[in-house]
DNA sequence: TTCACTGCAAATGCTTTGCAGCGCC
DNA sequence: GGCGCTGCAAAGCATTTGCAGTGAA
């Protein structure tokens, strides 16, 4: 998901120009460190703006994209197609049970999933594994209203 | 994402207005029957047009969306955020192991995940469950290049 | 000094919507 | 006939990009 199939740059950071240390990149990186969940570029930009950090939306897009290309952040697609990012190696790992009608969210643990992901990745020779599991459905209340 | 091995048309849409049998809906449905893979609305529209089936793009979007709402098709998000659809109950449900550098994808089975999702949803009173599982890491080749 | 990085605004491309006419039930 | 369904064109939105100015190395 980081780099779509057709991407010619299969050899990651092979011959890419050096990266400069700018105020904007530092701000994005810092904000990601403080966030546990996935955020869209729009959300991250709003957060930065509210903090008084001046980073243009276009730059936020460019920074997050370059971080994703280097594998410094994980990328997912929200249900509505918006791209959402999260710093890798997150601390407290958990998953979400989300009501697709009212949006209610329940955090759930899944030790079984963790080991499954590790095993299946190993079987296919993958390393530096991360995973995301989202379960959608109708919460008790919305289930009742549908009836 | 796609409903596990549960009942297909589980809850017949509560109190939604009846659905009419139109040439356009039939054309979309027929086209989906003949397709094994996921297709975006744009692709489906192009296919219909090439066949001489006159269905506007807006209608294609509306029909696919209503089918998705009723659970008659599964919806996924392509890497670029485009929504892709596939008729349900066809192929086996599976998940993806994705390389975050080169984008390589390996399809994997996860019967354990299916039952786990069902169980955890039930424990919280959720119904009409669906889930998304994304596992990323570095594929064998990219793992080696990073060394 | 060099050239990657930024901001801004215009441009993309997928998806949604307002409206008026059409045709299934 | 009523009203859901269509087509068309006009938005909406997230995301990308051209360009010229700015600043890190």
XYZ file of C-alpha atoms (C1' of nucleotides) in Angstrom:
344
model
C 0.000 0.000 0.000
C 2.935 2.233 0.530
C 3.956 2.249 -3.080
C 1.361 0.996 -5.555
C 2.222 -1.932 -7.755
C 3.188 -0.001 -10.864
C 5.742 1.952 -8.859
C 9.126 1.743 -10.584
C 11.022 2.604 -7.416
C 11.062 -0.932 -6.117
C 14.538 -0.279 -4.765
C 13.410 2.067 -2.029
C 15.908 4.701 -0.996
C 18.467 3.556 -3.519
C 19.426 6.786 -5.281
C 17.239 9.449 -3.750
C 18.537 12.979 -3.034
C 19.356 13.725 0.616
C 16.607 14.902 2.899
C 16.728 18.296 4.526
C 15.848 19.059 8.099
C 13.108 21.607 7.937
C 10.781 23.058 10.505
C 7.779 21.586 8.713
C 9.127 18.048 8.585
C 10.057 18.194 12.243
C 6.569 19.412 13.130
C 4.898 16.577 11.228
C 7.215 14.004 12.752
C 6.683 15.334 16.254
C 2.917 15.340 15.851
C 2.960 11.743 14.663
C 4.958 10.736 17.714
C 2.230 12.019 19.959
C -0.576 10.316 18.086
C -1.481 6.712 18.781
C -4.077 6.211 16.109
C -4.210 6.689 12.394
C -4.783 10.232 11.148
C -5.573 11.554 7.710
C -3.424 14.243 6.184
C -6.274 16.698 6.570
C -6.590 15.893 10.263
C -2.882 16.148 10.872
C -2.831 19.502 9.114
C -5.683 20.739 11.251
C -3.925 19.587 14.418
C -0.723 21.360 13.425
C -2.627 24.514 12.590
C -4.439 24.503 15.909
C -1.101 24.240 17.649
C 0.158 27.234 15.796
C 2.575 25.208 13.660
C 2.568 26.769 10.215
C 2.656 23.937 7.670
C 0.761 24.156 4.420
C -1.628 21.393 3.448
C 0.359 20.612 0.326
C 3.489 20.196 2.395
C 1.709 17.968 4.873
C 0.742 15.752 1.958
C 4.259 15.748 0.572
C 5.927 15.008 3.902
C 3.587 12.174 4.839
C 3.941 10.663 1.409
C 7.717 10.686 1.535
C 7.653 9.151 4.998
C 5.362 6.435 3.720
C 7.645 5.761 0.767
C 10.508 5.175 3.156
C 8.403 2.975 5.365
C 8.655 5.403 8.266
C 4.876 5.391 8.642
C 2.157 2.914 7.810
C -0.584 3.852 5.411
C -4.141 2.583 5.352
C -7.331 3.619 3.656
C -10.262 4.738 5.761
C -13.677 3.431 4.788
C -14.332 6.557 2.738
C -11.081 6.228 0.842
C -9.145 8.825 2.751
C -5.517 7.875 3.334
C -4.578 7.585 6.993
C -1.099 7.406 8.490
C 0.422 6.157 11.712
C 3.992 6.100 12.939
C 5.278 2.547 12.894
C 6.346 0.718 16.052
C 3.365 1.886 18.074
C 3.344 1.177 21.776
C -0.006 0.003 23.054
C -1.420 -2.215 20.371
C -5.152 -2.752 20.078
C -7.891 -3.056 17.492
C -11.265 -1.476 16.914
C -14.812 -2.712 16.754
C -16.687 0.028 14.941
C -20.410 0.589 14.453
C -20.897 1.515 10.826
C -24.065 3.444 11.575
C -23.410 5.557 14.647
C -19.636 5.305 14.671
C -19.375 3.932 18.185
C -15.950 2.397 18.807
C -14.937 -0.350 21.200
C -11.273 -1.111 21.702
C -10.450 -4.784 21.763
C -7.386 -6.890 22.424
C -6.449 -9.726 20.125
C -3.464 -11.737 21.235
C -4.449 -14.503 18.851
C -4.266 -12.147 15.911
C -0.850 -10.935 16.918
C 0.682 -14.373 16.810
C -1.182 -15.254 13.641
C 0.223 -12.211 11.864
C 3.743 -13.022 12.997
C 3.463 -16.605 11.888
C 1.975 -15.934 8.509
C 4.528 -13.208 7.824
C 7.370 -15.503 8.765
C 6.036 -18.256 6.543
C 6.240 -15.864 3.623
C 9.631 -14.452 4.500
C 8.333 -11.029 5.490
C 10.079 -9.017 8.181
C 9.347 -5.848 10.181
C 5.722 -6.845 10.394
C 2.854 -4.639 11.411
C -0.827 -5.192 11.063
C -4.168 -3.562 11.420
C -7.481 -5.177 12.097
C -10.745 -3.297 11.986
C -14.054 -4.975 12.634
C -17.234 -3.267 11.481
C -20.813 -4.080 12.317
C -23.926 -2.680 13.937
C -23.709 -1.910 17.630
C -26.453 -3.241 19.940
C -28.550 -0.102 19.697
C -28.289 0.285 15.918
C -28.952 -3.417 15.452
C -32.235 -2.973 17.305
C -33.271 0.052 15.277
C -32.788 -1.834 12.038
C -35.265 -4.439 13.063
C -13.508 -6.766 3.951
C -16.508 -8.925 3.291
C -18.916 -10.707 5.474
C -17.407 -13.921 6.722
C -19.201 -17.174 6.155
C -22.391 -15.747 7.553
C -25.871 -15.430 6.158
C -25.819 -13.531 2.836
C -28.874 -11.310 2.760
C -29.188 -11.494 6.512
C -31.399 -8.563 7.381
C -33.659 -7.694 4.486
C -33.330 -3.917 4.509
C -35.639 -2.653 7.214
C -38.045 -0.026 5.898
C -36.438 1.071 2.653
C -38.589 1.887 -0.395
C -39.001 -0.990 -2.862
C -36.448 -1.431 -5.602
C -37.418 -1.280 -9.254
C -36.270 -3.567 -11.996
C -34.633 -1.366 -14.571
C -32.544 -2.070 -17.620
C -29.568 -0.320 -16.009
C -29.680 -2.302 -12.782
C -29.946 -5.537 -14.709
C -26.974 -4.586 -16.839
C -24.801 -3.813 -13.829
C -25.846 -6.992 -12.075
C -25.216 -9.119 -15.138
C -21.785 -7.589 -15.670
C -20.838 -8.295 -12.072
C -21.849 -11.915 -12.489
C -19.372 -12.309 -15.297
C -16.519 -10.676 -13.459
C -14.352 -12.628 -11.060
C -12.210 -9.816 -9.804
C -12.889 -6.526 -8.151
C -13.729 -3.641 -10.477
C -13.993 0.057 -9.844
C -17.136 1.894 -10.791
C -15.256 3.634 -13.556
C -14.061 0.313 -14.973
C -17.487 -1.242 -14.793
C -18.940 1.758 -16.568
C -16.334 1.476 -19.313
C -17.074 -2.227 -19.707
C -20.796 -1.607 -20.014
C -20.230 1.168 -22.506
C -17.978 -1.003 -24.665
C -20.698 -3.620 -24.707
C -23.171 -1.084 -25.908
C -25.110 -1.064 -22.632
C -26.209 2.504 -22.056
C -25.765 3.269 -18.358
C -24.605 6.665 -17.151
C -21.647 6.919 -14.854
C -23.767 8.502 -12.128
C -26.177 5.595 -12.302
C -23.359 3.083 -12.158
C -22.208 4.762 -8.948
C -25.723 4.778 -7.522
C -26.461 1.164 -8.381
C -23.195 -0.181 -7.027
C -23.594 1.819 -3.873
C -27.091 0.554 -3.230
C -25.947 -2.996 -3.849
C -23.142 -2.494 -1.380
C -25.548 -1.074 1.192
C -27.639 -4.198 0.918
C -24.603 -6.394 1.125
C -25.115 -7.775 -2.358
C -21.534 -6.895 -3.275
C -18.311 -6.560 -1.343
C -16.474 -3.267 -1.337
C -12.760 -2.748 -1.017
C -10.429 0.163 -1.490
C -7.709 -0.027 -4.096
C -4.290 1.302 -3.123
C -5.110 4.667 -4.657
C -8.366 4.982 -2.732
C -10.666 4.023 -5.549
C -13.618 1.902 -4.425
C -13.749 -1.542 -6.023
C -16.673 -3.960 -6.005
C -17.137 -7.682 -6.399
C -20.233 -9.857 -6.252
C -20.373 -11.593 -2.881
C -20.465 -15.304 -2.172
C -18.022 -15.958 -4.988
C -14.404 -16.601 -4.156
C -13.060 -17.440 -0.765
C -12.546 -14.718 1.765
C -8.893 -13.895 2.257
C -6.565 -11.167 3.472
C -3.421 -9.515 2.224
C 0.183 -9.498 3.284
C 1.654 -6.355 1.759
C 5.254 -5.228 1.335
C 5.393 -1.604 2.390
C 8.332 -0.881 0.116
C 7.635 -2.509 -3.229
C 3.927 -3.110 -2.819
C 4.123 -6.852 -3.414
C 0.970 -8.601 -2.220
C 0.479 -12.164 -1.000
C -3.006 -13.497 -0.443
C -3.441 -15.374 2.789
C -6.183 -17.364 4.443
C -7.149 -16.686 8.014
C -9.895 -18.923 9.340
C -8.822 -18.049 12.866
C -9.420 -14.362 12.219
C -12.902 -15.015 10.889
C -14.042 -16.796 14.005
C -12.268 -14.345 16.259
C -14.065 -11.409 14.629
C -17.409 -13.138 14.966
C -16.816 -13.980 18.583
C -15.553 -10.602 19.697
C -18.408 -8.885 17.868
C -20.937 -11.149 19.507
C -19.435 -10.517 22.929
C -20.081 -6.822 22.416
C -23.533 -7.219 20.960
C -22.543 -6.238 17.444
C -24.294 -7.733 14.412
C -23.823 -7.732 10.633
C -20.093 -8.016 11.120
C -17.411 -7.386 8.555
C -13.734 -6.927 9.059
C -10.573 -5.663 7.479
C -7.166 -7.116 8.104
C -3.997 -5.597 6.730
C -0.600 -7.046 7.435
C 2.441 -5.188 6.188
C 6.127 -5.706 6.409
C 9.111 -6.072 4.143
C 9.015 -8.870 1.603
C 12.003 -11.208 1.360
C 13.699 -9.184 -1.351
C 13.191 -5.790 0.271
C 14.277 -7.206 3.617
C 17.564 -8.187 2.033
C 18.106 -4.827 0.362
C 17.648 -3.020 3.645
C 20.507 -4.911 5.193
C 25.826 28.852 -4.125
C 22.990 25.047 -4.971
C 18.882 22.772 -5.190
C 15.527 20.414 -2.051
C 11.601 22.265 0.299
C 7.566 25.386 0.712
C 3.382 27.910 -0.025
C -0.249 29.047 -3.050
C -3.334 28.362 -6.358
C -4.837 25.820 -10.193
C -5.638 21.356 -11.793
C -6.936 16.296 -11.242
C -9.854 12.508 -10.848
C -13.190 9.925 -8.203
C -17.686 10.449 -6.296
C -21.907 12.870 -5.096
C -25.975 15.736 -6.041
C -29.700 18.943 -7.831
C -33.138 18.785 -11.198
C -36.294 17.588 -14.735
C -37.939 13.938 -17.523
C -38.859 8.853 -17.812
C -40.846 4.518 -17.000
C -41.632 0.506 -13.544
C -45.201 -1.096 -10.490
C -50.713 8.081 -11.916
C -47.148 8.066 -8.199
C -42.581 8.064 -7.156
C -38.277 5.649 -7.629
C -34.762 5.732 -11.321
C -31.952 8.084 -14.923
C -29.052 11.227 -17.341
C -26.581 15.418 -17.386
C -24.075 18.770 -15.652
C -22.516 21.040 -11.779
C -20.620 20.658 -7.538
C -17.637 18.392 -3.609
C -13.443 16.561 -1.848
C -9.105 14.585 -1.082
C -4.842 14.767 -3.340
C -1.443 16.392 -6.796
C 1.288 19.633 -9.298
C 3.394 23.965 -11.662
C 6.010 27.721 -10.321
C 8.674 31.014 -7.994
C 10.525 32.246 -3.636
C 13.108 30.418 0.632
C 16.461 28.325 3.355
C 19.405 24.070 4.744
C 23.987 22.250 3.814
